[in-house]
CSV table of C-alpha atoms in Angstrom, one decimal:
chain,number,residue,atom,x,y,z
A,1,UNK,CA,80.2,122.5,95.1
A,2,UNK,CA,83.3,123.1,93.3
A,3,UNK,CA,85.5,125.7,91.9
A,4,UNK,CA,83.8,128.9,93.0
A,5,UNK,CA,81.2,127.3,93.5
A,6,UNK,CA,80.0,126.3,90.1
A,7,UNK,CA,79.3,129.5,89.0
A,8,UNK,CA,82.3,129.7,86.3
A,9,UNK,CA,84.5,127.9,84.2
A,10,UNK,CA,88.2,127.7,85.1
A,11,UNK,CA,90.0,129.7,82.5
A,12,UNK,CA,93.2,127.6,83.0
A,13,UNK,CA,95.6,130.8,83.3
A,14,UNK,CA,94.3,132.7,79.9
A,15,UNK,CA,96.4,135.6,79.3
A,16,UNK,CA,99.3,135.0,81.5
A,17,UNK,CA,102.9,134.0,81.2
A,18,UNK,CA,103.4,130.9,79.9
A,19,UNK,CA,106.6,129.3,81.0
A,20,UNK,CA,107.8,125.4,79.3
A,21,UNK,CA,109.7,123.4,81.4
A,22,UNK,CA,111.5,122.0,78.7
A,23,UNK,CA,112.3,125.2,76.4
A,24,UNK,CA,113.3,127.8,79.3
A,25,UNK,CA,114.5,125.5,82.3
A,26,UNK,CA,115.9,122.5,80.4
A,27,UNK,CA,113.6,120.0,81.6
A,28,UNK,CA,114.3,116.5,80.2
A,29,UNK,CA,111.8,114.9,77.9
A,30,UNK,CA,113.1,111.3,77.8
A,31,UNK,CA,113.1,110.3,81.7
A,32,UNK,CA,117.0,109.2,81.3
A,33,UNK,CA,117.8,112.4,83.7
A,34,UNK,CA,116.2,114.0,86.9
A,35,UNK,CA,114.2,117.3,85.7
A,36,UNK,CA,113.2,118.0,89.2
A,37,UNK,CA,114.7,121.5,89.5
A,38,UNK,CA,113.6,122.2,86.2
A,39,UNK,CA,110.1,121.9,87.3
A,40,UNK,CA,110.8,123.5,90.4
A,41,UNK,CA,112.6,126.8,88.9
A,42,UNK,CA,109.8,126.9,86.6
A,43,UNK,CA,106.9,126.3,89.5
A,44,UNK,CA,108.6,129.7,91.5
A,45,UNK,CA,108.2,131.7,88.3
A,46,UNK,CA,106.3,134.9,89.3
A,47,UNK,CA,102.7,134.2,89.3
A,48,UNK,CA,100.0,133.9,87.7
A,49,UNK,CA,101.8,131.8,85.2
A,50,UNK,CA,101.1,128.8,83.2
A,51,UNK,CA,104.2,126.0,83.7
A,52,UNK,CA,103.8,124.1,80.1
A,53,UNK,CA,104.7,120.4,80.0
A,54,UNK,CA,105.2,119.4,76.7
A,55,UNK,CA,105.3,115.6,75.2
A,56,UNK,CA,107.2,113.4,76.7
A,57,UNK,CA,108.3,111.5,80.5
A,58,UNK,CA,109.8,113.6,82.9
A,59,UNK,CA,111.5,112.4,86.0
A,60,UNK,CA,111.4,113.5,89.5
A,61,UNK,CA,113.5,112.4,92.0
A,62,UNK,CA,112.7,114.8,94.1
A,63,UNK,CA,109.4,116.8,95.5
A,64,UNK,CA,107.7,119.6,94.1
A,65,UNK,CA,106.1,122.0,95.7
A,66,UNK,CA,104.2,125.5,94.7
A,67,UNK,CA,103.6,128.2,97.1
A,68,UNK,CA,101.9,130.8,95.4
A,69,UNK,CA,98.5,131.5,93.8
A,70,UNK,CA,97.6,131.8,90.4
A,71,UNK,CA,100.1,128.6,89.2
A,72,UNK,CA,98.5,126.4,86.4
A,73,UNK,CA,100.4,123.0,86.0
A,74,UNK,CA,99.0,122.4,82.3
A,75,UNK,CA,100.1,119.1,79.8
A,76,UNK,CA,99.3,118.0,76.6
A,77,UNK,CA,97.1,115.1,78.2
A,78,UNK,CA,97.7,112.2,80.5
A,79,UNK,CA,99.2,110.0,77.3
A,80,UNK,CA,101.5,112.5,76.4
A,81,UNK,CA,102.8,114.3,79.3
A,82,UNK,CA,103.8,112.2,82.1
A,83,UNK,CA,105.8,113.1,85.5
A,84,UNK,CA,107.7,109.5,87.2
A,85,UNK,CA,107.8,110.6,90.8
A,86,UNK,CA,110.8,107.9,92.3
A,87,UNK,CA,111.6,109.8,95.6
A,88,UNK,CA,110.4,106.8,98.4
A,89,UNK,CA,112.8,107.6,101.2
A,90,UNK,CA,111.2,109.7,104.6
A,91,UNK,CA,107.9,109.9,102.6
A,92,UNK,CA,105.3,109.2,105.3
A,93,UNK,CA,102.7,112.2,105.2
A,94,UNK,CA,103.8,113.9,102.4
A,95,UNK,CA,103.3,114.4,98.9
A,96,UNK,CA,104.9,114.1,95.1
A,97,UNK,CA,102.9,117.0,93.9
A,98,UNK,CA,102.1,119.8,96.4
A,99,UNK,CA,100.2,122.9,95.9
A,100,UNK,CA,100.4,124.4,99.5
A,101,UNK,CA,98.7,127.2,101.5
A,102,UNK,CA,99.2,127.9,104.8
A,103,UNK,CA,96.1,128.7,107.3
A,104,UNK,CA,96.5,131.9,110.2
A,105,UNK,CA,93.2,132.1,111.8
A,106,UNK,CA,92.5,135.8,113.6
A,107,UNK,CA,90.5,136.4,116.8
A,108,UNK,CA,87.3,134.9,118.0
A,109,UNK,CA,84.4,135.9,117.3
A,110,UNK,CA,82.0,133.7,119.8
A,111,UNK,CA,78.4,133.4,118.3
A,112,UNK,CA,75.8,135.2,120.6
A,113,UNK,CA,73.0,133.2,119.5
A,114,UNK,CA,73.1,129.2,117.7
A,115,UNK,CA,74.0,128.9,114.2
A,116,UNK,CA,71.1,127.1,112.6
A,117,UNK,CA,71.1,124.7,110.1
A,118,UNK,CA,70.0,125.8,106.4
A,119,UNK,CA,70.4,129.3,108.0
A,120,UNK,CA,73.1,131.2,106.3
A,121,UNK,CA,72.9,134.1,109.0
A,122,UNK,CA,74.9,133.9,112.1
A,123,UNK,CA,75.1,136.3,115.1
A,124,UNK,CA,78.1,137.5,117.0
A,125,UNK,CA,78.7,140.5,119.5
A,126,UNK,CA,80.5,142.4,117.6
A,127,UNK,CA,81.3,141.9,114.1
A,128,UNK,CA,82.9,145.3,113.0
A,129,UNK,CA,86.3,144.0,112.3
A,130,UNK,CA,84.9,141.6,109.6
A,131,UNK,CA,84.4,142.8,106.0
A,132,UNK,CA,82.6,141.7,103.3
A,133,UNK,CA,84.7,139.2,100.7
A,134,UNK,CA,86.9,137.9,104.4
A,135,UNK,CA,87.0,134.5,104.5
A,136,UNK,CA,86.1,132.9,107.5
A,137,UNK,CA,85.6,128.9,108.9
A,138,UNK,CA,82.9,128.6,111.9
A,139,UNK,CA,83.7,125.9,114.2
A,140,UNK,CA,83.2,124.3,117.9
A,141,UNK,CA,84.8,122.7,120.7
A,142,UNK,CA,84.3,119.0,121.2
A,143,UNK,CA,82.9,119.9,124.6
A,144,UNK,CA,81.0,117.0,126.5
A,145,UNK,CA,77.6,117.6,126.1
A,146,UNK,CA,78.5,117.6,122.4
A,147,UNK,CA,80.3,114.2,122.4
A,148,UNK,CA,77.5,112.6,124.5
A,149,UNK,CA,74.1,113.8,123.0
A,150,UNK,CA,76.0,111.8,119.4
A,151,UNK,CA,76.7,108.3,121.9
A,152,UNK,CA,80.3,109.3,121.1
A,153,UNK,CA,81.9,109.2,124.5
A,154,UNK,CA,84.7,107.3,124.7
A,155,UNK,CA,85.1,107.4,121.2
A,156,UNK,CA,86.1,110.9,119.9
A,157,UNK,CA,88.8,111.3,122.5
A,158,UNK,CA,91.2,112.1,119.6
A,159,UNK,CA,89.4,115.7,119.4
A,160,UNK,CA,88.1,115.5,123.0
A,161,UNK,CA,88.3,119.8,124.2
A,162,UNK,CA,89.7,120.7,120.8
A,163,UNK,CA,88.3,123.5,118.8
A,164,UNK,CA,87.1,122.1,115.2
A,165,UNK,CA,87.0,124.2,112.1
A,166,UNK,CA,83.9,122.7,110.3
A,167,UNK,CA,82.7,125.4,108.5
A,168,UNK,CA,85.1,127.1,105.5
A,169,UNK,CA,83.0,130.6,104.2
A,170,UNK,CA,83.2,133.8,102.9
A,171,UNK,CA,81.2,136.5,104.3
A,172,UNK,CA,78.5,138.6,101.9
A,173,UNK,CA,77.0,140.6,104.5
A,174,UNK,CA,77.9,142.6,107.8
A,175,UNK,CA,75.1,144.3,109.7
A,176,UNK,CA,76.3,146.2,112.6
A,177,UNK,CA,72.9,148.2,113.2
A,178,UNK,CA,71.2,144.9,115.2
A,179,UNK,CA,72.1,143.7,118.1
A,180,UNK,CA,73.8,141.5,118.0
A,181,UNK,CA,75.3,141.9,114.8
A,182,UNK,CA,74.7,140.0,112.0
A,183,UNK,CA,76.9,137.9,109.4
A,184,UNK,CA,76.2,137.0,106.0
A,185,UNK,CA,77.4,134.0,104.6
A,186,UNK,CA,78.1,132.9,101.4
A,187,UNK,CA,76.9,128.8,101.8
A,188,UNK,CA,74.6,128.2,104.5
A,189,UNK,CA,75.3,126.2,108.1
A,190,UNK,CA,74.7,122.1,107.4
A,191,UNK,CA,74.0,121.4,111.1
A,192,UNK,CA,74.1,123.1,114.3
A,193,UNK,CA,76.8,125.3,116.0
A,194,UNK,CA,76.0,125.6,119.9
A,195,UNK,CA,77.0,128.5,122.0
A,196,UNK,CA,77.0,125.7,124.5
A,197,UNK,CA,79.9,124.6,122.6
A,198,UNK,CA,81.9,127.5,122.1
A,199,UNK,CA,81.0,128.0,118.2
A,200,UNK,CA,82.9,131.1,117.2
A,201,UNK,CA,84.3,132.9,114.0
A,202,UNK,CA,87.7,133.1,112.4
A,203,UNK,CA,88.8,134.8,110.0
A,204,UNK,CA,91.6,132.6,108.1
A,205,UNK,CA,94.5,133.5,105.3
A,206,UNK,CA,96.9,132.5,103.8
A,207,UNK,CA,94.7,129.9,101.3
A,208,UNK,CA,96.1,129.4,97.7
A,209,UNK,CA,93.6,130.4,95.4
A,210,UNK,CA,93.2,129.9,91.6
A,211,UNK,CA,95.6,127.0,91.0
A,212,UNK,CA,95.0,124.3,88.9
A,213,UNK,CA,96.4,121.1,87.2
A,214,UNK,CA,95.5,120.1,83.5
A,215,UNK,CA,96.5,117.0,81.5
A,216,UNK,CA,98.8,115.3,83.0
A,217,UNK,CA,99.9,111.9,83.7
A,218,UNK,CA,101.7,110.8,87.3
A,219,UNK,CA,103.0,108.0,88.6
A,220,UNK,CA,105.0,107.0,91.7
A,221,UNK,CA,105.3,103.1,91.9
A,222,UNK,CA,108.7,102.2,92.6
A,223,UNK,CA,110.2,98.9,94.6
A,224,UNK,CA,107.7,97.0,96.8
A,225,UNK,CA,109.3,96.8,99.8
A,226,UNK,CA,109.9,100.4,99.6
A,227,UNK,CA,106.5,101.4,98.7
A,228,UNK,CA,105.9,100.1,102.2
A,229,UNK,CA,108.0,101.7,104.2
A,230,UNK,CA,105.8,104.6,104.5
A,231,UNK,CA,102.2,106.4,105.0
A,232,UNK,CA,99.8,108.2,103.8
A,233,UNK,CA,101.9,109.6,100.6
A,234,UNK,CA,99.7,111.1,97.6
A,235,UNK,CA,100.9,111.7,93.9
A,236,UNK,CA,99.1,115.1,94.2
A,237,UNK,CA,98.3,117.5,96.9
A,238,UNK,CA,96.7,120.1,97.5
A,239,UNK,CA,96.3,122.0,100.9
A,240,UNK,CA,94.7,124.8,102.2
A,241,UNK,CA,93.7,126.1,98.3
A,242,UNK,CA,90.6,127.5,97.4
A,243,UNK,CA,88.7,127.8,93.6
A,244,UNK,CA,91.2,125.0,92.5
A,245,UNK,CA,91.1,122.9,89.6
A,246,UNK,CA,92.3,119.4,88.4
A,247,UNK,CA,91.3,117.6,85.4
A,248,UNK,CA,91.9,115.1,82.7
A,249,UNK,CA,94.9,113.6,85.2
A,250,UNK,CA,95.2,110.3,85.1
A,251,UNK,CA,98.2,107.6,86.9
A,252,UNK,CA,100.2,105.3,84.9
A,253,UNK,CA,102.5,102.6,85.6
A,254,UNK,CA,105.8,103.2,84.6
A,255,UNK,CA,107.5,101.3,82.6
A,256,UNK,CA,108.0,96.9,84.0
A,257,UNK,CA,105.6,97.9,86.3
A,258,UNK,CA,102.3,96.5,87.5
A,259,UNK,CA,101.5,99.4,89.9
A,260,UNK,CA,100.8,102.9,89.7
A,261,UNK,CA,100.9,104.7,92.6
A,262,UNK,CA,103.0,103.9,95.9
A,263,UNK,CA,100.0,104.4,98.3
A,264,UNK,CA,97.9,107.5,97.6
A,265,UNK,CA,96.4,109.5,95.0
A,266,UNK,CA,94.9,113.2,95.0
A,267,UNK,CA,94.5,114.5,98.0
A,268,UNK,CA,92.4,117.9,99.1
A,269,UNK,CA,93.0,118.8,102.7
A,270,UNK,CA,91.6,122.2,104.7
A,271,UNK,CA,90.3,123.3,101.5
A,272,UNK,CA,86.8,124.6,99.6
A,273,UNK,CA,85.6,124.7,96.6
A,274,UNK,CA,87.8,122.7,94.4
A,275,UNK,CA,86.8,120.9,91.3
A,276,UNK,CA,88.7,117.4,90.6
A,277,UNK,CA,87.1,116.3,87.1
A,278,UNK,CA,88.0,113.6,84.8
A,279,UNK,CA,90.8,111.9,86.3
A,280,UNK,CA,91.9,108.5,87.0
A,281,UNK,CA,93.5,107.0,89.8
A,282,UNK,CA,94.8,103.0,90.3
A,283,UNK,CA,96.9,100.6,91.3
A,284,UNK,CA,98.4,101.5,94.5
A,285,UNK,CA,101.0,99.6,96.0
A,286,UNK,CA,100.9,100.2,99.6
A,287,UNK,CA,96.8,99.5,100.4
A,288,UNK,CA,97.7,98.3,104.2
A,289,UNK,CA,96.5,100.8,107.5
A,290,UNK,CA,97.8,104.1,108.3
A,291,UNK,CA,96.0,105.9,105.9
A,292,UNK,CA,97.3,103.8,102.9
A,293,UNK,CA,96.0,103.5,99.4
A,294,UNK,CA,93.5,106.1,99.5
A,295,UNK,CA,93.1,106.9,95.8
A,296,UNK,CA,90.7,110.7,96.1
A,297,UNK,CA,91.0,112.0,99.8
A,298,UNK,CA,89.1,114.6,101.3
A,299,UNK,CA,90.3,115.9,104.6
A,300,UNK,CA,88.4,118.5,106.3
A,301,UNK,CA,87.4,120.3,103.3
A,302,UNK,CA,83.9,122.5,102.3
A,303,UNK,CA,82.1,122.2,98.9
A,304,UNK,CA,84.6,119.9,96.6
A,305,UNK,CA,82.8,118.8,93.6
A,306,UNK,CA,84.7,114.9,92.5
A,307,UNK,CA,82.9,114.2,89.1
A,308,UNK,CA,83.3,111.9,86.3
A,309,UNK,CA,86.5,110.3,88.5
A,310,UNK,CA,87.8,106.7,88.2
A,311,UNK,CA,89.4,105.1,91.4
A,312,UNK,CA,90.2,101.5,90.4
A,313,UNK,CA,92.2,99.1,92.7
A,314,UNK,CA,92.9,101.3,96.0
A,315,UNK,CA,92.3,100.7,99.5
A,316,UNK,CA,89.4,103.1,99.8
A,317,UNK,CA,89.2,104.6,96.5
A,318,UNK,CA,86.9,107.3,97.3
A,319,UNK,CA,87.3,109.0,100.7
A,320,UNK,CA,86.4,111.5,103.5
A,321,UNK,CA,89.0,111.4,106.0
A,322,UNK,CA,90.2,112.2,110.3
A,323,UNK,CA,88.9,114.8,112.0
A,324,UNK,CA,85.6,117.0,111.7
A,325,UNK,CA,84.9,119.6,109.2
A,326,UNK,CA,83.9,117.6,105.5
A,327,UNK,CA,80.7,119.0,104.5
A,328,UNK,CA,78.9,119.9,101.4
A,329,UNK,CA,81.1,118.0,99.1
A,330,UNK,CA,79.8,115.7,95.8
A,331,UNK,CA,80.8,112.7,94.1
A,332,UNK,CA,79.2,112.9,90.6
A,333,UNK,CA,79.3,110.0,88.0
A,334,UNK,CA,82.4,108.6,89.7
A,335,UNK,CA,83.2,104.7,89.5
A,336,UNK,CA,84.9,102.4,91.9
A,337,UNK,CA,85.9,99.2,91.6
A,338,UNK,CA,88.5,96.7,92.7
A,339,UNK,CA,88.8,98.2,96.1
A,340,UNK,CA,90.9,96.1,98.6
A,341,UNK,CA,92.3,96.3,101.9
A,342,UNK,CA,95.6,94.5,102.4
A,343,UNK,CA,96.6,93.6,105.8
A,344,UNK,CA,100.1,92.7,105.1
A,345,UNK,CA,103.0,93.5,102.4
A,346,UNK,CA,103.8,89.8,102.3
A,347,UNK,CA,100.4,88.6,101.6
A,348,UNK,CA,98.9,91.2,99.2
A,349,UNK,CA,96.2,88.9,98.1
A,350,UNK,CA,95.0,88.2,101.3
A,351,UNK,CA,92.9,90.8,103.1
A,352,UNK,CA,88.7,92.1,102.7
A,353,UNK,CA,86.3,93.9,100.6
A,354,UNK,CA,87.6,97.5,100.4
A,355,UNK,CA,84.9,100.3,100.9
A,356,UNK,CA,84.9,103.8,99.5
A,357,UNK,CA,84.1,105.8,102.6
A,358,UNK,CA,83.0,108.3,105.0
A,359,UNK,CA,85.8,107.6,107.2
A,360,UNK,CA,86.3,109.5,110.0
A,361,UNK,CA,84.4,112.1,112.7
A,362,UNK,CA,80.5,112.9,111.5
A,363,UNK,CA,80.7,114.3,107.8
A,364,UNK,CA,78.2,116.3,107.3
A,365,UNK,CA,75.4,116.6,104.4
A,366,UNK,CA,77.4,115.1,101.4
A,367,UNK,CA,76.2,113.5,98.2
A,368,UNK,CA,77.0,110.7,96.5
A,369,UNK,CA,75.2,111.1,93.0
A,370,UNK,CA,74.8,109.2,89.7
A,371,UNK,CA,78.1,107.2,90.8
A,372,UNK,CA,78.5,103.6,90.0
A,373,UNK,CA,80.0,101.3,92.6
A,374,UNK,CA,81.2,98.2,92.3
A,375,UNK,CA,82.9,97.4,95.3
A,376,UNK,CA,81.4,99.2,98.2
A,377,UNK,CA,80.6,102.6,99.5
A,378,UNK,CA,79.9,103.4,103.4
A,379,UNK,CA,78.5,105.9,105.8
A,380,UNK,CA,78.3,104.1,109.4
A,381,UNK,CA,79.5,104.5,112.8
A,382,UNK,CA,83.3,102.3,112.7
A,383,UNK,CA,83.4,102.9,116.3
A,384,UNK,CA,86.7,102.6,118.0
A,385,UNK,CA,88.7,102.3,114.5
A,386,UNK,CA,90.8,104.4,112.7
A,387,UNK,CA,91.9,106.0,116.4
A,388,UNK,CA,88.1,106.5,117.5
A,389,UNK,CA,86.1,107.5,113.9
A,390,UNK,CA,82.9,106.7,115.5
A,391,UNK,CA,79.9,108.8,113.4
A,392,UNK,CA,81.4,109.1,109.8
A,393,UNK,CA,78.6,110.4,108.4
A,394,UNK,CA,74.9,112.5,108.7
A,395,UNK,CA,72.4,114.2,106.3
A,396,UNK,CA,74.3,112.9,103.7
A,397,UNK,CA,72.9,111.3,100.4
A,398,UNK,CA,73.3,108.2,98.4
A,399,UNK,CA,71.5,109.6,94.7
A,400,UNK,CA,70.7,107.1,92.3
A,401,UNK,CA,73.8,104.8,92.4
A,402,UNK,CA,74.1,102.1,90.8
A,403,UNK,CA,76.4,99.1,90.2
A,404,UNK,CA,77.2,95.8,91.4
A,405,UNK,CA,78.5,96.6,94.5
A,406,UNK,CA,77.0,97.6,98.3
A,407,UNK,CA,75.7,100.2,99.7
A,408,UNK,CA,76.0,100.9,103.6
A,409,UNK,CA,73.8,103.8,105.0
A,410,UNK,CA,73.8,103.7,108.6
A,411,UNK,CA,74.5,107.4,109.3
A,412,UNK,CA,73.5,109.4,112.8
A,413,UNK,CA,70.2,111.0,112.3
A,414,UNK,CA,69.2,111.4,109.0
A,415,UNK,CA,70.9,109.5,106.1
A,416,UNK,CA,69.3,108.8,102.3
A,417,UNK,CA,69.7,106.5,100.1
A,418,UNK,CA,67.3,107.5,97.1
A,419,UNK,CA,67.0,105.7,93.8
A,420,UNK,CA,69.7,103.2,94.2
């Protein structure tokens, strides 16, 4: 799991342009003024490039967004450099922060024979358009038999027909001389893919790959009433990347504030192989439904190493989320505490015990390891919540965890909870 797959260290843009936000595009240090085109004139600098941000607090009152590979966001450390994000207005689903790929899937490649689990070899008809180095996601149809032989009917309607990307890889091997022919991949299958169900290839571009975030603090809290008025907003995202960074990031609460966040933290969404290391996320304002105060997210997303993360004081602080497709990811030496689901904005102290999570649609061999958990962490079937979540979680590990919190392993199938 993690930035190419563990196998090197991110270099954090060595021996590329380096461009300060402050010294080239007038970026103001104090906070008294809004630096947000600043950052953004200095986040559409050709790429690869490093965007420096030195000492001091930087406003934003507007949304940043990078489009390009090969951009490093790099600080002097979460105590020195610090963005204020204050933009609240027509926020719902969005982000402070994003780093933003786009997905295109090609044609379909139908499997001639069932992907196995543990089997990194798949079989298709005809696989002379693929090449070696293509990345590809493997996926299936939500067909019937599919939803029934998991108890799940009448409860995964939300994906009910739909084809589901579960599977993000990168081919290593193309043999054309069997038949049928034979495809390589780089990270083995985690459960089965049917031709009963339609499982098929794609090959998808259009990732961003080697970005990264270094030393930095964010923040977002602004009015509480206004924190409420929307969804689902993170500090940080980043969506559709691949071999991405982020560490030593950490939120703050601005100044005559309790809170730090409006509602969510980082988020990784249609992703693989990102590492999010040594950050710290709290405080969120907004920790009612809809997707609120969810303080490290993972959406969809393929080998994501979280380690040595804090989430303190979110609604779920750790957290696979909707739809099917999160598999092979790892929380390492991670803490939660204080989590806590709020029903209501005018009642914030009233509301239950708030879980870190496997929260949505049958994630899929996952570990938990070494973390310590103080509130709660889950893998269970929630049924008909969260619009039909049913199955969060199978094959996936709870590894000597400790704390003083629960543990909740009631996954379909297999689950493991080992040394807790």
């Amino acid at each position: 799991a993690g930035y190419r797959g563990g196998t090197s260290a991110f270099q954090a843009g060595k021996d590329v342009a380096v461009v300060d936000v402050v010294a080239d595009h007038g970026a103001d240090p104090t906070g008294r003024t809004d630096a947000t085109a600043a950052f953004q004139a200095a986040l559409d600098h050709a790429a690869p490039v490093v965007v420096y941000v030195p000492a001091g607090l930087f406003r934003a009152d507007g949304l940043l967004t990078v489009t390009q590979s090969g951009v490093v966001l790099r600080g002097e450390g979460p105590f020195a450099s610090r963005i204020r994000f204050t933009r609240h207005a027509d926020m719902t689903g969005k982000d402070h922060l994003t780093f933003r790929g786009t997905s295109t899937t090609g044609a379909e490649l139908p499997l001639a024979r069932d992907g196995v689990a543990g089997d990194a070899e798949v079989h298709v008809a005809d696989a002379s358009a693929l090449a070696v180095g293509a990345a590809v996601v493997l996926g299936w149809t939500n067909t019937d038999p599919f939803v029934a032989e998991h108890g799940m009917t009448g409860t995964w309607k939300a994906f009910d027909d739909t084809w589901q990307a579960v599977f993000r890889r990168e081919v290593v091997g193309v043999d054309t001389s069997t038949t049928p022919h034979r495809v390589t991949l780089d990270v083995p299958l985690r459960y089965p893919a049917k031709v009963r169900d339609g499982a098929s290839l794609r090959v998808e571009t259009g990732a961003l790959e080697e970005v990264g975030v270094f030393g930095l603090g964010l923040a977002s809290a602004v009015g509480w009433d206004d924190a409420w008025a929307n969804e689902r907003v993170h500090v940080l995202g980043l969506r559709h990347v691949r071999d991405a960074f982020v560490t030593d990031v950490r939120s703050f609460a601005p100044e005559g504030a309790e809170h730090h966040l409006q509602n969510g933290g980082i988020l990784v969404s249609r992703s693989k192989r990102v590492t999010i290391a040594d950050c710290r996320m709290e405080r969120a304002q907004h920790r009612g439904g809809g997707g609120c105060g969810y303080l490290f997210e993972i959406l969809q997303s393929n080998e994501v190493l979280t380690r040595d993360c804090v989430g303190v004081a979110g609604r779920h602080n750790f957290i696979q989320n909707w739809g099917f497709g999160t598999t092979g990811c790892v929380w390492l030496r991670c803490r939660t505490a204080e989590g806590f689901a709020v029903s209501s904005s005018s009642l914030p102290f009233v509301g239950s015990l708030g879980l870190s999570e496997y929260h949505h649609s049958l994630a899929m061999a996952n570990a938990v390891d070494a973390c310590r958990v103080d509130d709660g962490w889950g893998a269970q079937n929630r049924h008909a919540w969260s619009s039909g979540a049913g199955h969060t979680a199978t094959g996936c590990v709870f590894w000597n965890v400790q704390g003083e919190g629960v543990v909740r392993s009631r996954q379909h199938g297999w689950g493991y909870v080992i040394g807790t």
